[in-house]
mmCIF file of C-alpha atoms and ligand atoms in Angstrom:
data_model
loop_
_atom_site.group_PDB
_atom_site.id
_atom_site.type_symbol
_atom_site.label_atom_id
_atom_site.label_comp_id
_atom_site.label_asym_id
_atom_site.label_seq_id
_atom_site.Cartn_x
_atom_site.Cartn_y
_atom_site.Cartn_z
ATOM 1 C CA MET E 67 125.410 74.565 -41.892
ATOM 2 C CA SER E 68 122.580 75.651 -42.915
ATOM 3 C CA GLU E 69 120.759 78.858 -41.788
ATOM 4 C CA LEU E 70 118.599 77.209 -39.637
ATOM 5 C CA GLU E 71 121.229 75.168 -38.385
ATOM 6 C CA ASN E 72 123.854 78.224 -37.541
ATOM 7 C CA LEU E 73 120.695 80.261 -35.758
ATOM 8 C CA LYS E 74 120.008 77.402 -33.297
ATOM 9 C CA SER E 75 123.595 76.444 -32.196
ATOM 10 C CA GLU E 76 123.613 80.450 -31.670
ATOM 11 C CA LEU E 77 120.305 80.201 -29.136
ATOM 12 C CA LYS E 78 121.898 77.153 -27.721
ATOM 13 C CA GLN E 79 125.356 79.448 -27.101
ATOM 14 C CA ILE E 80 122.936 82.214 -25.595
ATOM 15 C CA ASN E 81 121.366 79.283 -23.042
ATOM 16 C CA LEU E 82 124.421 78.365 -22.189
ATOM 17 C CA GLU E 83 126.016 82.302 -21.582
ATOM 18 C CA TYR E 84 122.785 82.612 -19.572
ATOM 19 C CA THR E 85 123.501 80.580 -17.032
ATOM 20 C CA LYS E 86 126.782 82.624 -15.993
ATOM 21 C CA ILE E 87 124.477 85.179 -14.453
ATOM 22 C CA LYS E 88 124.395 83.526 -11.052
ATOM 23 C CA ASP E 89 128.258 84.172 -10.731
ATOM 24 C CA LEU E 90 127.682 87.795 -11.031
ATOM 25 C CA PRO E 91 127.204 90.148 -8.107
ATOM 26 C CA PRO E 92 123.622 90.627 -7.637
ATOM 27 C CA ALA E 93 123.688 94.727 -8.748
ATOM 28 C CA GLU E 94 125.021 93.560 -12.399
ATOM 29 C CA ARG E 95 122.414 90.454 -12.971
ATOM 30 C CA GLY E 96 119.938 92.937 -14.020
ATOM 31 C CA GLU E 97 121.292 94.649 -16.903
ATOM 32 C CA PHE E 98 123.151 91.129 -17.872
ATOM 33 C CA GLY E 99 119.837 89.365 -18.041
ATOM 34 C CA ARG E 100 117.987 91.990 -19.956
ATOM 35 C CA ALA E 101 120.701 92.049 -22.859
ATOM 36 C CA MET E 102 120.860 88.534 -23.107
ATOM 37 C CA ASN E 103 116.722 88.477 -23.370
ATOM 38 C CA GLN E 104 117.159 90.562 -26.409
ATOM 39 C CA LYS E 105 119.571 88.444 -27.772
ATOM 40 C CA LYS E 106 117.406 85.691 -27.347
ATOM 41 C CA GLN E 107 114.277 87.438 -28.785
ATOM 42 C CA LYS E 108 115.869 88.402 -32.237
ATOM 43 C CA VAL E 109 117.448 84.832 -32.617
ATOM 44 C CA LEU E 110 113.980 83.135 -31.621
ATOM 45 C CA ALA E 111 112.195 85.623 -34.205
ATOM 46 C CA ALA E 112 115.219 84.574 -37.147
ATOM 47 C CA ILE E 113 114.265 80.749 -36.556
ATOM 48 C CA ALA E 114 110.684 81.578 -36.456
ATOM 49 C CA LYS E 115 111.445 83.016 -40.227
ATOM 50 C CA ALA E 116 113.659 80.781 -41.493
ATOM 51 C CA GLU E 117 111.738 77.712 -40.740
ATOM 52 C CA GLU E 118 108.508 79.503 -42.371
ATOM 53 C CA ASP E 119 110.566 79.971 -45.607
ATOM 54 C CA LEU E 120 111.621 76.355 -45.607
ATOM 55 C CA GLU E 121 108.112 75.235 -45.401
ATOM 56 C CA SER E 122 106.802 77.256 -48.187
ATOM 57 C CA GLU E 123 110.016 76.064 -50.457
ATOM 58 C CA ASN E 124 108.789 72.249 -49.808
ATOM 59 C CA ILE E 125 105.480 73.439 -51.313
ATOM 60 C CA ALA E 126 105.299 72.306 -54.827
ATOM 61 C CA PRO E 127 102.764 74.563 -56.836
ATOM 62 C CA LEU E 128 100.010 73.442 -58.048
ATOM 63 C CA ASP E 129 99.703 72.652 -61.663
ATOM 64 C CA VAL E 130 96.223 72.170 -62.563
ATOM 65 C CA SER E 131 96.690 71.460 -65.966
ATOM 66 C CA ALA E 132 99.033 68.941 -65.667
ATOM 67 C CA PRO E 133 97.943 65.373 -66.995
ATOM 68 C CA CYS E 134 97.740 62.349 -65.086
ATOM 69 C CA ALA E 135 100.803 60.208 -64.598
ATOM 70 C CA PRO E 136 100.658 57.468 -68.089
ATOM 71 C CA ASN E 137 99.369 54.448 -65.886
ATOM 72 C CA GLU E 138 97.575 56.124 -62.980
ATOM 73 C CA PRO E 139 93.562 55.541 -63.675
ATOM 74 C CA VAL E 140 91.766 58.565 -63.860
ATOM 75 C CA PRO E 141 90.234 59.024 -60.366
ATOM 76 C CA VAL E 142 86.342 58.735 -60.673
ATOM 77 C CA ILE E 143 84.266 60.820 -58.404
ATOM 78 C CA LYS E 144 81.753 59.281 -56.897
ATOM 79 C CA ARG E 145 78.688 61.468 -56.624
ATOM 80 C CA GLY E 146 75.382 61.389 -54.306
ATOM 81 C CA THR E 147 72.409 60.425 -55.858
ATOM 82 C CA LYS E 148 68.650 60.515 -53.987
ATOM 83 C CA HIS E 149 67.719 57.527 -52.200
ATOM 84 C CA PRO E 150 66.094 54.981 -54.437
ATOM 85 C CA LEU E 151 62.849 55.047 -51.910
ATOM 86 C CA MET E 152 62.975 58.869 -52.113
ATOM 87 C CA VAL E 153 62.560 58.540 -56.016
ATOM 88 C CA GLU E 154 59.964 56.001 -55.922
ATOM 89 C CA LEU E 155 57.904 58.540 -53.309
ATOM 90 C CA ASP E 156 58.684 61.143 -55.449
ATOM 91 C CA ARG E 157 57.140 58.979 -58.437
ATOM 92 C CA VAL E 158 54.167 57.916 -55.996
ATOM 93 C CA VAL E 159 53.318 61.569 -55.438
ATOM 94 C CA GLN E 160 53.281 62.830 -59.220
ATOM 95 C CA VAL E 161 51.140 60.054 -60.242
ATOM 96 C CA TYR E 162 48.417 61.515 -57.505
ATOM 97 C CA ALA E 163 49.353 65.081 -58.839
ATOM 98 C CA ASP E 164 48.475 64.096 -62.097
ATOM 99 C CA MET E 165 45.461 62.999 -60.964
ATOM 100 C CA GLY E 166 44.479 66.508 -59.208
ATOM 101 C CA PHE E 167 45.665 65.928 -55.613
ATOM 102 C CA ASN E 168 47.313 68.840 -53.819
ATOM 103 C CA VAL E 169 50.446 67.601 -51.559
ATOM 104 C CA MET E 170 51.478 67.977 -47.906
ATOM 105 C CA GLU E 171 54.203 66.770 -45.887
ATOM 106 C CA SER E 172 53.716 64.941 -42.738
ATOM 107 C CA CYS E 173 55.749 65.337 -39.400
ATOM 108 C CA GLN E 174 57.954 63.368 -37.667
ATOM 109 C CA LEU E 175 57.204 64.235 -34.139
ATOM 110 C CA ASP E 176 53.204 64.617 -33.652
ATOM 111 C CA ASP E 177 51.269 64.592 -30.538
ATOM 112 C CA GLU E 178 48.177 62.091 -28.808
ATOM 113 C CA PHE E 179 45.424 64.528 -30.354
ATOM 114 C CA HIS E 180 46.650 64.436 -34.075
ATOM 115 C CA MET E 181 47.839 60.421 -33.848
ATOM 116 C CA PHE E 182 44.662 59.065 -31.990
ATOM 117 C CA ASP E 183 41.925 61.716 -30.686
ATOM 118 C CA SER E 184 40.975 63.752 -33.966
ATOM 119 C CA LEU E 185 41.078 59.892 -35.714
ATOM 120 C CA ASN E 186 38.071 58.609 -33.386
ATOM 121 C CA PHE E 187 40.324 56.486 -31.363
ATOM 122 C CA PRO E 188 38.204 56.151 -28.144
ATOM 123 C CA LYS E 189 40.141 57.171 -25.148
ATOM 124 C CA ASP E 190 42.017 54.259 -23.826
ATOM 125 C CA HIS E 191 40.938 52.049 -26.593
ATOM 126 C CA PRO E 192 42.954 48.900 -27.517
ATOM 127 C CA ALA E 193 43.239 50.010 -30.797
ATOM 128 C CA ARG E 194 45.597 52.640 -29.703
ATOM 129 C CA ASP E 195 47.797 49.860 -28.617
ATOM 130 C CA GLY E 196 47.918 48.215 -31.759
ATOM 131 C CA TYR E 197 49.859 50.912 -33.241
ATOM 132 C CA ASP E 198 53.132 50.334 -31.250
ATOM 133 C CA THR E 199 53.714 53.821 -31.034
ATOM 134 C CA PHE E 200 57.226 55.451 -29.438
ATOM 135 C CA ARG E 201 57.058 58.137 -27.216
ATOM 136 C CA THR E 202 58.993 60.254 -25.958
ATOM 137 C CA ALA E 203 59.608 61.624 -22.240
ATOM 138 C CA GLU E 204 57.291 64.487 -23.131
ATOM 139 C CA ASN E 205 55.125 62.302 -24.089
ATOM 140 C CA TYR E 206 55.118 63.183 -27.708
ATOM 141 C CA ILE E 207 54.468 60.720 -30.833
ATOM 142 C CA PRO E 208 56.875 59.913 -33.433
ATOM 143 C CA PRO E 209 53.796 59.169 -35.831
ATOM 144 C CA ALA E 210 52.847 55.467 -36.445
ATOM 145 C CA HIS E 211 51.175 56.460 -39.873
ATOM 146 C CA THR E 212 50.467 59.165 -41.912
ATOM 147 C CA SER E 213 46.461 59.340 -41.119
ATOM 148 C CA THR E 214 48.455 61.621 -37.932
ATOM 149 C CA MET E 215 47.875 64.562 -40.830
ATOM 150 C CA GLN E 216 44.422 63.900 -41.890
ATOM 151 C CA HIS E 217 42.801 66.293 -39.593
ATOM 152 C CA ARG E 218 45.567 69.284 -40.756
ATOM 153 C CA ALA E 219 44.672 68.074 -44.024
ATOM 154 C CA LEU E 220 40.910 68.563 -43.222
ATOM 155 C CA LYS E 221 41.397 71.710 -41.636
ATOM 156 C CA LYS E 222 43.795 73.243 -44.086
ATOM 157 C CA TYR E 223 41.465 72.354 -47.041
ATOM 158 C CA ARG E 224 37.987 72.850 -45.776
ATOM 159 C CA ARG E 225 37.198 76.326 -47.268
ATOM 160 C CA ALA E 226 37.362 74.357 -50.732
ATOM 161 C CA LEU E 227 33.978 72.641 -49.612
ATOM 162 C CA GLU E 228 32.364 76.492 -48.794
ATOM 163 C CA ASP E 229 33.420 77.482 -52.650
ATOM 164 C CA GLY E 230 31.717 74.527 -54.008
ATOM 165 C CA GLY E 231 34.892 72.467 -54.344
ATOM 166 C CA GLN E 232 36.467 69.259 -52.853
ATOM 167 C CA ILE E 233 39.398 68.376 -50.951
ATOM 168 C CA ALA E 234 42.051 65.847 -52.452
ATOM 169 C CA VAL E 235 45.180 65.649 -50.843
ATOM 170 C CA VAL E 236 47.943 63.481 -50.801
ATOM 171 C CA ILE E 237 50.242 63.293 -47.813
ATOM 172 C CA PRO E 238 53.550 61.141 -47.642
ATOM 173 C CA GLY E 239 55.704 60.900 -44.740
ATOM 174 C CA ARG E 240 57.928 58.584 -42.680
ATOM 175 C CA VAL E 241 56.446 56.659 -39.744
ATOM 176 C CA PHE E 242 58.002 54.791 -36.572
ATOM 177 C CA ARG E 243 56.393 51.696 -35.128
ATOM 178 C CA ASN E 244 57.860 49.868 -31.915
ATOM 179 C CA GLU E 245 58.213 46.326 -33.416
ATOM 180 C CA ASP E 246 61.278 44.098 -34.149
ATOM 181 C CA ALA E 247 62.208 44.550 -37.784
ATOM 182 C CA ASP E 248 61.956 41.531 -40.012
ATOM 183 C CA ALA E 249 62.625 40.947 -44.073
ATOM 184 C CA THR E 250 59.166 42.648 -44.015
ATOM 185 C CA HIS E 251 59.178 44.714 -41.107
ATOM 186 C CA GLU E 252 60.910 47.841 -40.218
ATOM 187 C CA HIS E 253 60.567 50.116 -37.186
ATOM 188 C CA THR E 254 61.094 53.206 -39.470
ATOM 189 C CA PHE E 255 59.432 53.229 -43.173
ATOM 190 C CA TYR E 256 57.275 55.078 -45.260
ATOM 191 C CA GLN E 257 53.636 55.669 -46.071
ATOM 192 C CA CYS E 258 51.387 57.910 -48.505
ATOM 193 C CA GLU E 259 48.081 58.861 -47.142
ATOM 194 C CA GLY E 260 45.357 60.478 -49.381
ATOM 195 C CA VAL E 261 42.084 62.231 -48.324
ATOM 196 C CA PHE E 262 39.475 63.227 -50.488
ATOM 197 C CA VAL E 263 36.247 64.904 -49.477
ATOM 198 C CA SER E 264 33.425 66.470 -51.580
ATOM 199 C CA LYS E 265 29.462 66.124 -51.355
ATOM 200 C CA ASP E 266 28.653 62.960 -53.299
ATOM 201 C CA ALA E 267 32.074 60.996 -52.316
ATOM 202 C CA THR E 268 31.340 57.125 -53.023
ATOM 203 C CA MET E 269 33.468 54.116 -51.864
ATOM 204 C CA GLY E 270 33.102 53.173 -55.763
ATOM 205 C CA GLN E 271 34.871 56.567 -56.428
ATOM 206 C CA MET E 272 37.893 55.358 -53.983
ATOM 207 C CA PHE E 273 38.423 52.478 -55.442
ATOM 208 C CA GLY E 274 38.398 53.840 -59.110
ATOM 209 C CA VAL E 275 41.198 56.268 -58.181
ATOM 210 C CA LEU E 276 43.226 53.503 -56.417
ATOM 211 C CA LYS E 277 42.873 51.036 -59.216
ATOM 212 C CA GLN E 278 44.274 53.857 -61.933
ATOM 213 C CA PHE E 279 46.998 54.941 -59.314
ATOM 214 C CA PHE E 280 48.472 51.411 -59.073
ATOM 215 C CA GLU E 281 48.108 50.738 -62.780
ATOM 216 C CA SER E 282 49.933 54.348 -63.660
ATOM 217 C CA TYR E 283 52.373 53.242 -61.106
ATOM 218 C CA TYR E 284 53.110 49.556 -61.899
ATOM 219 C CA GLY E 285 52.400 50.850 -65.711
ATOM 220 C CA GLN E 286 49.547 47.877 -66.309
ATOM 221 C CA LYS E 287 46.572 47.051 -65.950
ATOM 222 C CA LEU E 288 45.875 45.434 -62.409
ATOM 223 C CA ASN E 289 43.477 43.355 -60.911
ATOM 224 C CA ILE E 290 42.154 44.646 -57.656
ATOM 225 C CA LYS E 291 39.944 43.414 -54.758
ATOM 226 C CA THR E 292 39.101 44.224 -51.258
ATOM 227 C CA GLN E 293 38.867 42.514 -47.655
ATOM 228 C CA PRO E 294 37.044 44.155 -44.988
ATOM 229 C CA GLY E 295 39.056 45.844 -42.530
ATOM 230 C CA TYR E 296 38.938 47.651 -38.850
ATOM 231 C CA PHE E 297 40.072 51.484 -38.556
ATOM 232 C CA PRO E 298 38.539 53.489 -36.078
ATOM 233 C CA PHE E 299 38.652 56.265 -38.696
ATOM 234 C CA THR E 300 37.015 55.037 -41.471
ATOM 235 C CA GLU E 301 33.442 53.236 -41.670
ATOM 236 C CA PRO E 302 33.250 51.008 -43.421
ATOM 237 C CA SER E 303 37.051 50.203 -43.485
ATOM 238 C CA ALA E 304 38.680 48.223 -45.894
ATOM 239 C CA GLU E 305 42.017 46.597 -46.907
ATOM 240 C CA LEU E 306 42.793 46.618 -51.179
ATOM 241 C CA LEU E 307 44.880 43.818 -52.290
ATOM 242 C CA ILE E 308 46.167 43.955 -55.847
ATOM 243 C CA GLU E 309 47.131 40.666 -57.751
ATOM 244 C CA LYS E 310 50.624 40.268 -58.669
ATOM 245 C CA PRO E 311 51.029 40.346 -62.216
ATOM 246 C CA GLU E 312 53.063 37.761 -64.655
ATOM 247 C CA SER E 313 55.222 40.692 -65.092
ATOM 248 C CA LEU E 314 56.285 41.365 -61.258
ATOM 249 C CA GLY E 315 56.717 37.442 -60.726
ATOM 250 C CA GLY E 316 53.033 36.323 -60.700
ATOM 251 C CA GLU E 317 50.847 34.917 -58.522
ATOM 252 C CA GLY E 318 48.656 35.606 -55.177
ATOM 253 C CA TRP E 319 46.930 38.899 -53.906
ATOM 254 C CA LEU E 320 49.016 41.399 -51.841
ATOM 255 C CA GLU E 321 47.835 43.556 -49.553
ATOM 256 C CA MET E 322 48.948 47.182 -50.156
ATOM 257 C CA LEU E 323 46.471 49.609 -48.131
ATOM 258 C CA GLY E 324 44.355 50.514 -45.532
ATOM 259 C CA CYS E 325 41.086 52.856 -46.732
ATOM 260 C CA GLY E 326 37.544 53.627 -46.231
ATOM 261 C CA MET E 327 35.241 56.389 -46.043
ATOM 262 C CA ILE E 328 36.203 58.742 -43.654
ATOM 263 C CA HIS E 329 34.438 58.773 -39.996
ATOM 264 C CA PRO E 330 31.700 61.374 -39.399
ATOM 265 C CA ASN E 331 33.179 61.940 -35.837
ATOM 266 C CA VAL E 332 36.653 62.767 -37.957
ATOM 267 C CA LEU E 333 34.899 64.982 -40.192
ATOM 268 C CA LYS E 334 32.778 67.136 -37.235
ATOM 269 C CA THR E 335 35.966 67.325 -35.055
ATOM 270 C CA ALA E 336 37.686 68.922 -38.240
ATOM 271 C CA GLY E 337 34.799 71.302 -38.553
ATOM 272 C CA ILE E 338 33.093 69.612 -41.674
ATOM 273 C CA ASP E 339 29.329 68.656 -41.397
ATOM 274 C CA PRO E 340 28.994 65.235 -41.965
ATOM 275 C CA GLU E 341 25.334 65.439 -42.954
ATOM 276 C CA VAL E 342 26.466 67.582 -46.045
ATOM 277 C CA TYR E 343 29.879 66.035 -46.896
ATOM 278 C CA HIS E 344 31.397 62.507 -47.416
ATOM 279 C CA GLY E 345 34.855 62.016 -47.893
ATOM 280 C CA PHE E 346 37.158 58.496 -48.370
ATOM 281 C CA ALA E 347 40.832 57.668 -47.175
ATOM 282 C CA TRP E 348 43.650 55.610 -47.800
ATOM 283 C CA GLY E 349 46.747 54.949 -46.610
ATOM 284 C CA GLY E 350 49.481 52.680 -47.554
ATOM 285 C CA GLY E 351 53.268 51.615 -47.315
ATOM 286 C CA ILE E 352 55.529 53.010 -49.720
ATOM 287 C CA GLU E 353 58.469 50.122 -49.317
ATOM 288 C CA ARG E 354 56.075 47.502 -50.055
ATOM 289 C CA LEU E 355 54.924 48.803 -53.324
ATOM 290 C CA VAL E 356 58.769 49.143 -54.378
ATOM 291 C CA MET E 357 59.725 46.021 -52.885
ATOM 292 C CA LEU E 358 57.196 44.325 -55.563
ATOM 293 C CA LYS E 359 58.014 46.770 -58.519
ATOM 294 C CA TYR E 360 61.934 45.492 -58.101
ATOM 295 C CA HIS E 361 61.336 42.238 -56.768
ATOM 296 C CA LEU E 362 62.954 42.701 -53.213
ATOM 297 C CA SER E 363 62.268 40.391 -50.918
ATOM 298 C CA GLU E 364 64.293 42.566 -47.709
ATOM 299 C CA MET E 365 63.021 45.392 -46.642
ATOM 300 C CA ARG E 366 65.767 46.009 -44.164
ATOM 301 C CA TYR E 367 68.276 47.331 -46.959
ATOM 302 C CA PHE E 368 66.136 50.522 -47.418
ATOM 303 C CA GLU E 369 67.325 51.915 -44.192
ATOM 304 C CA SER E 370 70.930 49.840 -43.417
ATOM 305 C CA GLY E 371 72.722 52.397 -45.524
ATOM 306 C CA LYS E 372 74.337 48.983 -47.943
ATOM 307 C CA LEU E 373 76.373 50.751 -50.651
ATOM 308 C CA GLU E 374 76.004 47.734 -52.697
ATOM 309 C CA PHE E 375 72.426 47.645 -52.782
ATOM 310 C CA LEU E 376 71.872 51.362 -53.179
ATOM 311 C CA GLU E 377 74.113 50.915 -56.105
ATOM 312 C CA GLU E 378 72.081 48.565 -57.917
ATOM 313 C CA PHE E 379 69.209 51.564 -58.768
HETATM 314 N N1 LIG A 43 46.588 54.410 -41.058
HETATM 315 C C1 LIG A 43 46.368 53.258 -41.310
HETATM 316 C C2 LIG A 43 47.689 52.473 -41.117
HETATM 317 O O1 LIG A 43 48.530 52.668 -41.217
HETATM 318 C C3 LIG A 43 46.059 52.834 -42.782
HETATM 319 C C4 LIG A 43 44.616 53.856 -43.251
HETATM 320 C C5 LIG A 43 43.712 53.003 -43.079
HETATM 321 C C6 LIG A 43 44.935 54.904 -43.515
HETATM 322 C C7 LIG A 43 42.355 53.766 -43.415
HETATM 323 C C8 LIG A 43 43.825 55.723 -44.004
HETATM 324 C C9 LIG A 43 42.394 54.717 -44.078
HETATM 325 O O2 LIG A 43 43.464 56.935 -44.285
HETATM 326 O O3 LIG A 43 40.888 55.687 -43.984
HETATM 327 O O4 LIG A 43 47.517 51.279 -40.871
#
């Protein structure tokens, strides 16, 4: 019998003996009970120690220098990597940064003022509904476009204008729309906003900046064209399209972003005199850029967490 087994049977014996207490005259019961209890505590402590010793005997010491068993494959440790979309977002921001743009971060919860009022959306105007915004119970808005940051960007950098300089900033961010997802639409996606203000900013400059951006990002010459658009925060407004180059599957024009000359009311609300300064702004989806670059047809993969998809990058 092992030591532990011995102790356990001793405990059983004590418990059995203890039952005799009821046959003793009441005056003797107290002393008998105390003595038995002391014995029992001793044995219980010895059992606990014996069990502990046994446990540590059973743990094999770890030999970190031991080789793998001969036929066992060496385990591959999979490390996490950046999400492909974030890698591309960094590239997008880097192209603009190389052109001299500052970078601001967007927010993921905003209010009616930044999302609409500061951007010259008339109160109760149907254009507000066009953005399919989610709302929290407290009436905050997970922003439906990165333009929600324009007012902050203008205010943050307007000192540069007074010092004779210009405002040049891009703002990447996550945006949310309450719409059904399909191959080319998601409820959650990324945009990059651009804002430029100076004494003599023109639409021509804007198209120059945007053409240069797309050519740097795709690493090749591209044709661009515009079509009229409508945004309350720009006048005139346009949509910019690029011609699909042969290297990216060829044929057809793709709408890449919305843009225009910043509306005087937007400048005024941010404390910038529209009689003196002019600006242009643009905003476009990141997924669309990346889908074209990698010939992808399914936007939903980006947010799906599908490992097979992510591992391709
Ligand atoms: N915020 C617009 C959208 O999500 C895109 C846009 C249009 C941004 C014109 C701009 C702009 O900055 O000037 O549909």
